[in-house]
Amino acid sequence: MARGERGVTPQSEDFSSWYNELVTKAQLVERGPAKGTMVIRPYGYRVWELLQAELDRRIKDTGHENAYFPLFIPESYLKREAEHVEGFSPELAVVTHAGGKELEESLVVRPTSETVIGEMMAKWVSSYRDLPLLLNQWANVVRWELRPRMFLRTTEFLWQEGHTAHADEADAMRETLQMLDVYTEMARDIAAIPVVPGEKTPGERFAGAVKTFSIEGMMRDGKALQAGTSHYLGTNFAKAFDIQYSDDAGVLRLCHTTSWGMSTRMIGGVIMTHGDDKGLVLPPKLAPYQVVIVPIARGEQTDDVLEAVRELATRLKAAGIRVHVDDRPQVSPGFKFNDWELRGVPIRLEIGPRDLAAGTALMAKRLGDEGKTAITLADAPETLADALEDFQQYLLQRAMDFRESATTTVDSWSEFTEAVATGWARTLHCGQPACEDEIKAATAATPRCIPADGPAESGNCVCCKAPSAYGKRVLFGRSY
């Protein structure tokens, strides 16, 4: 198949072009009519639905309840938390006119919901008996992007945002780290992305947060993707919105709040972690179709083959496998093979008259060196379930091996610049924002996180030689 028709630019030639071509050719997304917006096509939205369902279950299992809050937020709400409004001001979309008239107060289109939810928390919390208040919202948000890229940075995107209120710092920090663990599990177990969880440096914190934690994944071009964040907000928003509770002694105290979120950016992470020059590679747990069956027959053999294929598809569905039969008569089997390879289907089955006579099908995995393997139709549900689980684990291990091969522990500036040119560097850092800015200006690398499992270590900053600030090494890399 000619690259100009359905194929994509090789990653080694131009990773950015590879990505931009793939998201449209694999029928995940189209550019929206307004700058920076996207239309998520059914195939791409199904990936989101699968991820959303898994995450929503985990959120509810940890005691949170879903709610919904307004899209429009009074501008004065954002101004009540100074760091918050300062951090978001360049990204805000503001409505000044509605109903043919100028509004008395401008409305901000939701960039995040700490402020409006904080206002509601102040109404709903009065006693320690009301705590903890554990809320989650599935919504769209708007952050004006100057350099949009589908799924990764768009003016409007979909996400969940959790918001909770607690009696004290200890309980709020337990919540913050619990949700970081949930995101880590989601990335690892569902998206097959081995992420590094850790705390952000002060210069990389969420606007208005006391502490910010993130999960960082390595894409196949060596860059980092922040795939989820969890913030301990202290009492900053409680002060701004008067979120107080009466303790068991009747004393009024400020709540400690948290917020945390994961978005459609994760789909971009899946694409860039697993994809190759042939197209998408989807982990089975997020694949709209885990198995595609291509019947191969002509003439009088066609009806028998199609009947057997549909009977097999029914059995696979009953076994919980998402299966699709590609019986398009107008395109060749070869076109179908390339098409589903481009769209990342984990396993393809081919069934023709000879296979049917032998009671077998030919199985081809999207990645791997084993080529096509004959499997028996009688045992197909069990065989394919095992093969899908193996493929999920294969992708995780492959991504982990790649990340480790592209992550270097460094102590000198020359080692650092070499490491971040193609991957990540583990190094000591002074923690000063000015030094972070100097490193970014020189290398385009930023501190991704202070890894939670990093061993204790002290020494001098790789850039300015001042004493290290964190008692362990910091992960640096270029990022999306």
Short mmCIF file of C-alpha atoms in Angstrom, two decimals:
data_model
loop_
_atom_site.label_atom_id
_atom_site.label_comp_id
_atom_site.label_asym_id
_atom_site.label_seq_id
_atom_site.Cartn_x
_atom_site.Cartn_y
_atom_site.Cartn_z
CA MET A 1 0.00 0.00 0.00
CA ALA A 2 1.48 3.38 -0.99
CA ARG A 3 2.29 5.67 1.89
CA GLY A 4 0.43 8.52 0.27
CA GLU A 5 -2.81 6.49 0.27
CA ARG A 6 -3.05 5.04 3.78
CA GLY A 7 0.47 4.70 5.19
CA VAL A 8 2.27 7.19 7.41
CA THR A 9 5.63 8.94 7.54
CA PRO A 10 8.17 6.73 9.37
CA GLN A 11 8.81 7.71 13.01
CA SER A 12 12.55 7.98 12.39
CA GLU A 13 11.96 10.43 9.56
CA ASP A 14 9.56 12.79 11.36
CA PHE A 15 7.83 11.67 14.56
CA SER A 16 5.53 14.68 14.62
CA SER A 17 4.32 14.07 11.06
CA TRP A 18 3.90 10.37 11.85
CA TYR A 19 1.62 11.25 14.75
CA ASN A 20 -0.39 13.95 12.98
CA GLU A 21 -1.02 11.69 9.98
CA LEU A 22 -1.84 8.63 12.05
CA VAL A 23 -4.55 10.12 14.25
CA THR A 24 -6.59 11.01 11.16
CA LYS A 25 -5.76 8.04 8.91
CA ALA A 26 -6.57 5.58 11.70
CA GLN A 27 -9.97 7.30 12.01
CA LEU A 28 -9.47 8.47 15.57
CA VAL A 29 -9.99 12.19 15.16
CA GLU A 30 -10.49 15.10 12.76
CA ARG A 31 -9.66 18.74 13.26
CA GLY A 32 -12.65 20.78 14.41
CA PRO A 33 -13.87 23.96 12.69
CA ALA A 34 -12.53 26.26 15.44
CA LYS A 35 -8.76 26.44 15.91
CA GLY A 36 -7.45 23.86 18.34
CA THR A 37 -10.66 21.85 18.56
CA MET A 38 -11.09 18.21 17.61
CA VAL A 39 -13.86 15.93 16.45
CA ILE A 40 -13.37 12.52 18.09
CA ARG A 41 -14.57 9.92 15.61
CA PRO A 42 -16.42 6.76 16.77
CA TYR A 43 -13.28 4.58 16.70
CA GLY A 44 -11.35 7.09 18.81
CA TYR A 45 -14.28 7.75 21.11
CA ARG A 46 -14.63 4.02 21.78
CA VAL A 47 -11.03 4.00 23.04
CA TRP A 48 -12.00 6.85 25.37
CA GLU A 49 -15.15 5.03 26.52
CA LEU A 50 -13.13 1.93 27.40
CA LEU A 51 -10.58 3.97 29.35
CA GLN A 52 -13.35 6.03 30.96
CA ALA A 53 -15.25 2.94 32.12
CA GLU A 54 -12.17 1.44 33.76
CA LEU A 55 -11.24 4.69 35.48
CA ASP A 56 -14.80 5.47 36.56
CA ARG A 57 -15.05 2.06 38.23
CA ARG A 58 -11.84 2.65 40.15
CA ILE A 59 -12.94 6.14 41.20
CA LYS A 60 -16.22 4.79 42.55
CA ASP A 61 -14.46 1.86 44.23
CA THR A 62 -12.44 4.38 46.27
CA GLY A 63 -15.63 5.99 47.60
CA HIS A 64 -16.11 8.94 45.23
CA GLU A 65 -19.42 10.01 43.70
CA ASN A 66 -19.98 11.60 40.31
CA ALA A 67 -21.61 15.00 40.01
CA TYR A 68 -21.78 17.75 37.39
CA PHE A 69 -20.94 21.44 37.69
CA PRO A 70 -21.51 24.39 35.32
CA LEU A 71 -19.47 25.06 32.19
CA PHE A 72 -19.59 28.82 32.81
CA ILE A 73 -17.82 30.24 35.85
CA PRO A 74 -18.13 33.86 37.05
CA GLU A 75 -14.80 35.59 36.44
CA SER A 76 -14.75 36.81 40.04
CA TYR A 77 -14.53 33.19 41.25
CA LEU A 78 -11.15 32.68 39.62
CA LYS A 79 -9.84 35.97 41.00
CA ARG A 80 -10.49 34.83 44.57
CA GLU A 81 -7.42 32.52 44.49
CA ALA A 82 -4.55 34.69 43.24
CA GLU A 83 -2.10 31.99 42.11
CA HIS A 84 -4.89 30.10 40.37
CA VAL A 85 -6.06 32.97 38.19
CA GLU A 86 -2.50 34.04 37.44
CA GLY A 87 -1.62 30.52 36.32
CA PHE A 88 -4.64 30.14 34.05
CA SER A 89 -5.06 33.70 32.70
CA PRO A 90 -3.23 33.11 29.37
CA GLU A 91 -5.42 30.07 28.63
CA LEU A 92 -8.86 31.46 29.49
CA ALA A 93 -11.77 31.79 27.09
CA VAL A 94 -14.09 34.53 28.39
CA VAL A 95 -17.71 35.24 27.46
CA THR A 96 -18.50 38.96 27.58
CA HIS A 97 -21.78 39.08 25.60
CA ALA A 98 -24.85 36.83 25.69
CA GLY A 99 -28.48 37.23 24.61
CA GLY A 100 -27.49 40.23 22.51
CA LYS A 101 -26.25 42.18 25.53
CA GLU A 102 -22.99 42.79 27.36
CA LEU A 103 -22.87 40.78 30.57
CA GLU A 104 -22.60 42.56 33.90
CA GLU A 105 -19.91 40.05 34.85
CA SER A 106 -17.84 38.12 32.34
CA LEU A 107 -18.07 34.33 32.41
CA VAL A 108 -15.05 32.08 32.05
CA VAL A 109 -15.51 28.87 30.06
CA ARG A 110 -14.42 26.13 32.48
CA PRO A 111 -10.62 25.55 32.36
CA THR A 112 -10.87 23.46 35.56
CA SER A 113 -13.43 23.50 38.36
CA GLU A 114 -11.67 24.14 41.68
CA THR A 115 -13.42 27.49 42.04
CA VAL A 116 -17.03 26.59 41.24
CA ILE A 117 -16.79 23.33 43.19
CA GLY A 118 -15.17 25.19 46.07
CA GLU A 119 -18.20 27.49 46.18
CA MET A 120 -20.49 24.46 46.43
CA MET A 121 -18.30 22.74 49.02
CA ALA A 122 -18.71 25.79 51.28
CA LYS A 123 -22.49 25.25 51.13
CA TRP A 124 -22.41 21.49 51.61
CA VAL A 125 -19.85 21.22 54.43
CA SER A 126 -20.66 22.48 57.92
CA SER A 127 -19.57 19.72 60.32
CA TYR A 128 -16.79 17.17 60.59
CA ARG A 129 -19.55 14.63 59.95
CA ASP A 130 -19.75 15.92 56.35
CA LEU A 131 -16.13 14.98 55.72
CA PRO A 132 -14.49 13.70 53.70
CA LEU A 133 -16.48 15.03 50.73
CA LEU A 134 -15.43 12.96 47.73
CA LEU A 135 -16.58 14.25 44.32
CA ASN A 136 -15.73 13.51 40.71
CA GLN A 137 -16.88 15.10 37.47
CA TRP A 138 -16.69 13.88 33.86
CA ALA A 139 -16.68 16.96 31.67
CA ASN A 140 -15.14 19.01 28.89
CA VAL A 141 -12.80 21.91 29.62
CA VAL A 142 -11.39 24.77 27.54
CA ARG A 143 -7.80 26.04 27.65
CA TRP A 144 -6.75 28.23 24.74
CA GLU A 145 -3.86 26.58 22.92
CA LEU A 146 -1.47 28.44 20.61
CA ARG A 147 0.15 25.25 19.27
CA PRO A 148 -2.57 22.58 19.30
CA ARG A 149 -1.95 18.89 18.67
CA MET A 150 -4.79 16.39 18.57
CA PHE A 151 -5.39 14.64 21.92
CA LEU A 152 -2.21 16.11 23.44
CA ARG A 153 -3.01 19.81 23.54
CA THR A 154 -6.37 20.98 22.24
CA THR A 155 -8.45 24.03 23.09
CA GLU A 156 -11.26 21.78 24.26
CA PHE A 157 -10.72 18.31 25.68
CA LEU A 158 -12.50 15.68 27.75
CA TRP A 159 -11.46 14.57 31.21
CA GLN A 160 -12.45 13.66 34.71
CA GLU A 161 -11.63 15.98 37.58
CA GLY A 162 -11.85 14.82 41.16
CA HIS A 163 -12.35 17.33 43.98
CA THR A 164 -12.34 16.40 47.65
CA ALA A 165 -12.47 18.11 51.04
CA HIS A 166 -10.90 16.73 54.24
CA ALA A 167 -10.56 17.54 57.91
CA ASP A 168 -6.77 17.72 57.94
CA GLU A 169 -3.60 17.56 55.89
CA ALA A 170 -2.91 13.91 56.65
CA ASP A 171 -6.25 12.75 55.26
CA ALA A 172 -5.99 15.04 52.22
CA MET A 173 -2.48 13.76 51.46
CA ARG A 174 -3.70 10.15 51.71
CA GLU A 175 -6.33 11.03 49.12
CA THR A 176 -3.81 12.78 46.85
CA LEU A 177 -1.44 9.81 46.83
CA GLN A 178 -4.25 7.25 46.59
CA MET A 179 -5.44 8.82 43.34
CA LEU A 180 -1.88 9.00 42.04
CA ASP A 181 -1.75 5.23 42.63
CA VAL A 182 -5.05 4.80 40.75
CA TYR A 183 -3.62 6.70 37.77
CA THR A 184 -0.42 4.66 37.90
CA GLU A 185 -2.45 1.43 37.81
CA MET A 186 -4.63 2.73 34.96
CA ALA A 187 -1.62 3.60 32.85
CA ARG A 188 0.20 0.34 33.59
CA ASP A 189 -2.63 -2.20 33.66
CA ILE A 190 -5.03 -0.75 31.08
CA ALA A 191 -2.95 1.41 28.71
CA ALA A 192 0.22 -0.74 29.07
CA ILE A 193 2.23 2.44 29.71
CA PRO A 194 4.87 2.03 32.44
CA VAL A 195 4.82 5.42 34.13
CA VAL A 196 7.01 7.01 36.79
CA PRO A 197 4.94 8.52 39.62
CA GLY A 198 6.43 11.33 41.64
CA GLU A 199 6.16 14.88 42.95
CA LYS A 200 6.53 17.94 40.75
CA THR A 201 9.14 20.54 41.61
CA PRO A 202 7.82 23.91 42.90
CA GLY A 203 8.30 25.47 39.47
CA GLU A 204 6.07 22.81 37.88
CA ARG A 205 3.23 22.84 40.42
CA PHE A 206 -0.42 23.34 39.54
CA ALA A 207 -1.48 26.97 40.05
CA GLY A 208 -2.72 27.25 43.64
CA ALA A 209 -1.47 23.86 44.84
CA VAL A 210 0.78 23.17 47.84
CA LYS A 211 2.03 19.93 46.26
CA THR A 212 1.52 18.44 42.80
CA PHE A 213 2.15 14.82 41.85
CA SER A 214 2.14 13.34 38.36
CA ILE A 215 2.68 10.18 36.37
CA GLU A 216 5.21 10.49 33.53
CA GLY A 217 5.37 8.18 30.54
CA MET A 218 8.07 7.96 27.89
CA MET A 219 6.96 8.13 24.29
CA ARG A 220 8.81 6.36 21.47
CA ASP A 221 10.66 9.54 20.52
CA GLY A 222 12.15 9.75 24.02
CA LYS A 223 9.94 12.63 25.16
CA ALA A 224 7.88 12.61 28.34
CA LEU A 225 4.11 12.84 28.58
CA GLN A 226 2.44 13.94 31.80
CA ALA A 227 -0.45 11.47 31.80
CA GLY A 228 -2.26 12.35 35.03
CA THR A 229 -1.90 14.74 37.98
CA SER A 230 -2.99 14.80 41.61
CA HIS A 231 -2.81 17.98 43.71
CA TYR A 232 -2.83 18.68 47.43
CA LEU A 233 -4.28 22.18 47.62
CA GLY A 234 -3.82 22.70 51.36
CA THR A 235 -6.24 25.33 52.65
CA ASN A 236 -5.65 27.78 49.78
CA PHE A 237 -9.04 27.26 48.16
CA ALA A 238 -10.75 26.74 51.51
CA LYS A 239 -9.62 30.25 52.52
CA ALA A 240 -10.73 31.75 49.21
CA PHE A 241 -14.16 30.09 49.26
CA ASP A 242 -14.74 29.83 53.02
CA ILE A 243 -14.85 26.01 53.11
CA GLN A 244 -15.05 25.43 56.86
CA TYR A 245 -16.28 22.74 59.18
CA SER A 246 -17.06 22.59 62.89
CA ASP A 247 -14.89 19.95 64.61
CA ASP A 248 -16.10 17.65 67.41
CA ALA A 249 -15.30 20.38 69.94
CA GLY A 250 -17.35 22.95 68.03
CA VAL A 251 -14.31 24.85 66.73
CA LEU A 252 -14.46 26.15 63.13
CA ARG A 253 -11.60 24.89 60.98
CA LEU A 254 -10.62 25.20 57.34
CA CYS A 255 -10.92 22.13 55.14
CA HIS A 256 -7.94 20.73 53.27
CA THR A 257 -8.82 20.10 49.63
CA THR A 258 -7.45 18.09 46.71
CA SER A 259 -8.01 17.88 42.98
CA TRP A 260 -6.86 15.33 40.40
CA GLY A 261 -7.45 14.63 36.74
CA MET A 262 -6.83 12.39 33.72
CA SER A 263 -7.89 13.36 30.20
CA THR A 264 -8.14 12.35 26.54
CA ARG A 265 -4.41 13.12 26.45
CA MET A 266 -4.04 9.48 27.54
CA ILE A 267 -5.14 8.43 24.06
CA GLY A 268 -2.23 10.39 22.65
CA GLY A 269 -0.01 8.60 25.14
CA VAL A 270 -1.22 5.20 23.96
CA ILE A 271 -0.57 6.17 20.33
CA MET A 272 2.97 7.43 20.98
CA THR A 273 3.98 4.69 23.43
CA HIS A 274 3.02 1.73 21.27
CA GLY A 275 2.62 2.86 17.65
CA ASP A 276 5.09 2.03 14.86
CA ASP A 277 5.70 2.79 11.20
CA LYS A 278 2.75 0.62 10.19
CA GLY A 279 0.31 2.61 12.35
CA LEU A 280 -1.47 2.24 15.66
CA VAL A 281 -0.74 -0.53 18.12
CA LEU A 282 -3.58 -0.72 20.64
CA PRO A 283 -3.35 -2.57 23.95
CA PRO A 284 -6.16 -5.14 24.01
CA LYS A 285 -7.84 -3.56 27.03
CA LEU A 286 -8.36 -0.32 25.08
CA ALA A 287 -8.91 -1.74 21.59
CA PRO A 288 -12.42 -1.15 20.17
CA TYR A 289 -11.95 -4.44 18.33
CA GLN A 290 -9.61 -6.90 20.01
CA VAL A 291 -9.97 -9.42 17.19
CA VAL A 292 -10.88 -8.80 13.56
CA ILE A 293 -11.86 -11.80 11.43
CA VAL A 294 -11.21 -11.58 7.70
CA PRO A 295 -13.09 -14.24 5.71
CA ILE A 296 -11.26 -15.31 2.53
CA ALA A 297 -13.46 -17.02 -0.05
CA ARG A 298 -14.82 -16.67 -3.53
CA GLY A 299 -17.82 -17.93 -5.44
CA GLU A 300 -19.80 -20.83 -4.03
CA GLN A 301 -17.43 -21.19 -1.05
CA THR A 302 -18.31 -17.74 0.27
CA ASP A 303 -21.55 -18.63 2.06
CA ASP A 304 -20.02 -21.54 3.99
CA VAL A 305 -17.03 -19.46 5.09
CA LEU A 306 -19.17 -16.49 6.14
CA GLU A 307 -21.50 -18.74 8.12
CA ALA A 308 -18.56 -20.29 9.98
CA VAL A 309 -16.99 -16.87 10.59
CA ARG A 310 -20.19 -15.43 12.04
CA GLU A 311 -20.70 -18.46 14.24
CA LEU A 312 -17.15 -18.01 15.56
CA ALA A 313 -17.74 -14.30 16.15
CA THR A 314 -20.83 -15.14 18.21
CA ARG A 315 -18.79 -17.52 20.38
CA LEU A 316 -16.03 -14.93 20.85
CA LYS A 317 -18.53 -12.25 21.88
CA ALA A 318 -20.05 -14.66 24.38
CA ALA A 319 -16.56 -15.11 25.83
CA GLY A 320 -16.24 -11.34 26.34
CA ILE A 321 -13.94 -10.68 23.37
CA ARG A 322 -14.64 -7.56 21.27
CA VAL A 323 -14.71 -8.95 17.74
CA HIS A 324 -15.45 -7.55 14.29
CA VAL A 325 -16.05 -9.44 11.05
CA ASP A 326 -14.66 -7.56 8.04
CA ASP A 327 -16.81 -8.94 5.23
CA ARG A 328 -16.54 -5.90 2.94
CA PRO A 329 -16.88 -7.33 -0.58
CA GLN A 330 -15.52 -4.27 -2.36
CA VAL A 331 -11.93 -4.47 -1.02
CA SER A 332 -9.32 -7.23 -1.15
CA PRO A 333 -8.09 -9.27 1.84
CA GLY A 334 -4.71 -7.56 1.48
CA PHE A 335 -6.31 -4.14 1.83
CA LYS A 336 -8.15 -5.33 4.93
CA PHE A 337 -4.93 -6.68 6.48
CA ASN A 338 -3.18 -3.33 5.99
CA ASP A 339 -6.22 -1.36 7.10
CA TRP A 340 -6.56 -3.14 10.45
CA GLU A 341 -2.80 -3.05 10.94
CA LEU A 342 -2.94 0.73 10.52
CA ARG A 343 -5.82 0.92 13.00
CA GLY A 344 -3.95 -1.10 15.60
CA VAL A 345 -6.14 -4.17 16.09
CA PRO A 346 -4.23 -6.57 18.40
CA ILE A 347 -5.14 -9.83 16.63
CA ARG A 348 -6.33 -10.66 13.12
CA LEU A 349 -7.84 -13.99 12.14
CA GLU A 350 -8.01 -15.28 8.57
CA ILE A 351 -10.42 -18.05 7.63
CA GLY A 352 -10.70 -19.57 4.17
CA PRO A 353 -12.10 -22.84 2.79
CA ARG A 354 -8.93 -24.81 3.57
CA ASP A 355 -8.85 -23.48 7.12
CA LEU A 356 -12.51 -24.33 7.54
CA ALA A 357 -11.94 -27.88 6.29
CA ALA A 358 -9.11 -28.28 8.78
CA GLY A 359 -11.12 -26.73 11.62
CA THR A 360 -8.56 -23.95 12.06
CA ALA A 361 -7.95 -20.23 11.54
CA LEU A 362 -4.74 -18.30 10.96
CA MET A 363 -3.90 -15.90 13.78
CA ALA A 364 -1.64 -12.86 13.24
CA LYS A 365 -0.69 -10.55 16.12
CA ARG A 366 -0.14 -6.84 15.47
CA LEU A 367 3.41 -7.12 16.87
CA GLY A 368 5.79 -10.02 17.33
CA ASP A 369 8.07 -12.22 15.27
CA GLU A 370 6.05 -15.44 15.23
CA GLY A 371 4.17 -14.65 12.01
CA LYS A 372 0.84 -16.38 11.36
CA THR A 373 -0.15 -19.24 13.66
CA ALA A 374 -2.87 -21.83 13.09
CA ILE A 375 -5.36 -22.14 15.95
CA THR A 376 -8.25 -24.57 16.24
CA LEU A 377 -11.75 -23.13 15.89
CA ALA A 378 -13.03 -25.32 18.72
CA ASP A 379 -10.59 -23.78 21.22
CA ALA A 380 -10.56 -20.28 19.71
CA PRO A 381 -12.20 -18.36 22.63
CA GLU A 382 -9.72 -19.69 25.19
CA THR A 383 -6.74 -19.43 22.82
CA LEU A 384 -7.53 -15.84 21.87
CA ALA A 385 -8.21 -14.75 25.46
CA ASP A 386 -4.76 -16.03 26.42
CA ALA A 387 -3.17 -14.43 23.35
CA LEU A 388 -4.74 -11.06 24.15
CA GLU A 389 -3.45 -11.17 27.72
CA ASP A 390 0.01 -12.11 26.47
CA PHE A 391 -0.09 -9.24 23.98
CA GLN A 392 -1.11 -6.76 26.70
CA GLN A 393 1.87 -7.85 28.83
CA TYR A 394 4.17 -7.85 25.81
CA LEU A 395 3.34 -4.20 25.10
CA LEU A 396 3.95 -3.21 28.73
CA GLN A 397 7.32 -4.98 28.85
CA ARG A 398 8.33 -3.57 25.46
CA ALA A 399 7.54 -0.03 26.63
CA MET A 400 9.35 -0.60 29.92
CA ASP A 401 12.45 -1.93 28.18
CA PHE A 402 12.45 1.06 25.84
CA ARG A 403 12.11 3.53 28.71
CA GLU A 404 14.93 1.97 30.69
CA SER A 405 17.19 1.91 27.63
CA ALA A 406 16.58 5.64 27.09
CA THR A 407 16.96 6.75 30.74
CA THR A 408 20.45 7.59 32.01
CA THR A 409 21.79 8.43 35.44
CA VAL A 410 24.10 11.42 34.98
CA ASP A 411 26.35 13.62 37.10
CA SER A 412 27.94 16.00 34.59
CA TRP A 413 26.46 18.66 32.33
CA SER A 414 27.80 17.01 29.18
CA GLU A 415 26.20 13.70 30.19
CA PHE A 416 22.97 15.53 30.96
CA THR A 417 22.71 17.29 27.59
CA GLU A 418 23.46 14.05 25.77
CA ALA A 419 20.84 12.11 27.76
CA VAL A 420 17.96 14.58 27.32
CA ALA A 421 18.62 14.90 23.59
CA THR A 422 17.14 11.43 23.06
CA GLY A 423 15.55 10.42 26.38
CA TRP A 424 15.51 11.11 30.11
CA ALA A 425 18.19 11.98 32.65
CA ARG A 426 18.20 11.10 36.36
CA THR A 427 20.22 13.77 38.07
CA LEU A 428 20.60 15.93 41.16
CA HIS A 429 19.10 19.42 41.12
CA CYS A 430 19.11 22.49 43.35
CA GLY A 431 15.36 23.08 43.09
CA GLN A 432 15.67 26.74 42.05
CA PRO A 433 13.19 27.87 39.35
CA ALA A 434 15.87 30.09 37.81
CA CYS A 435 18.11 27.05 37.35
CA GLU A 436 15.21 25.08 35.85
CA ASP A 437 14.69 27.94 33.40
CA GLU A 438 18.38 27.90 32.48
CA ILE A 439 18.28 24.16 31.83
CA LYS A 440 15.14 24.51 29.71
CA ALA A 441 16.64 27.33 27.65
CA ALA A 442 19.78 25.32 26.98
CA THR A 443 18.26 21.88 26.34
CA ALA A 444 14.42 22.18 26.14
CA ALA A 445 14.33 19.70 29.07
CA THR A 446 12.25 20.27 32.20
CA PRO A 447 12.00 18.42 35.53
CA ARG A 448 9.32 15.78 35.00
CA CYS A 449 9.06 14.63 38.61
CA ILE A 450 10.93 13.61 41.73
CA PRO A 451 10.38 9.84 41.48
CA ALA A 452 8.49 8.44 44.44
CA ASP A 453 10.66 5.32 44.57
CA GLY A 454 13.98 7.10 44.00
CA PRO A 455 16.69 6.13 46.51
CA ALA A 456 18.04 8.73 48.93
CA GLU A 457 21.04 10.57 47.53
CA SER A 458 22.75 13.92 48.05
CA GLY A 459 25.26 15.97 46.10
CA ASN A 460 25.42 19.00 43.85
CA CYS A 461 23.12 20.28 41.10
CA VAL A 462 24.08 19.11 37.62
CA CYS A 463 23.73 22.65 36.29
CA CYS A 464 24.65 25.27 38.90
CA LYS A 465 26.54 23.02 41.36
CA ALA A 466 24.52 24.25 44.37
CA PRO A 467 23.51 21.55 46.90
CA SER A 468 20.68 19.30 45.72
CA ALA A 469 17.29 20.13 47.22
CA TYR A 470 15.30 16.91 47.23
CA GLY A 471 17.45 14.24 48.82
CA LYS A 472 17.14 12.14 45.66
CA ARG A 473 17.58 12.41 41.91
CA VAL A 474 15.11 14.26 39.71
CA LEU A 475 13.88 13.01 36.34
CA PHE A 476 14.48 15.47 33.49
CA GLY A 477 13.35 15.22 29.87
CA ARG A 478 11.83 17.05 26.97
CA SER A 479 8.06 16.83 27.06
CA TYR A 480 4.77 17.27 25.28
#
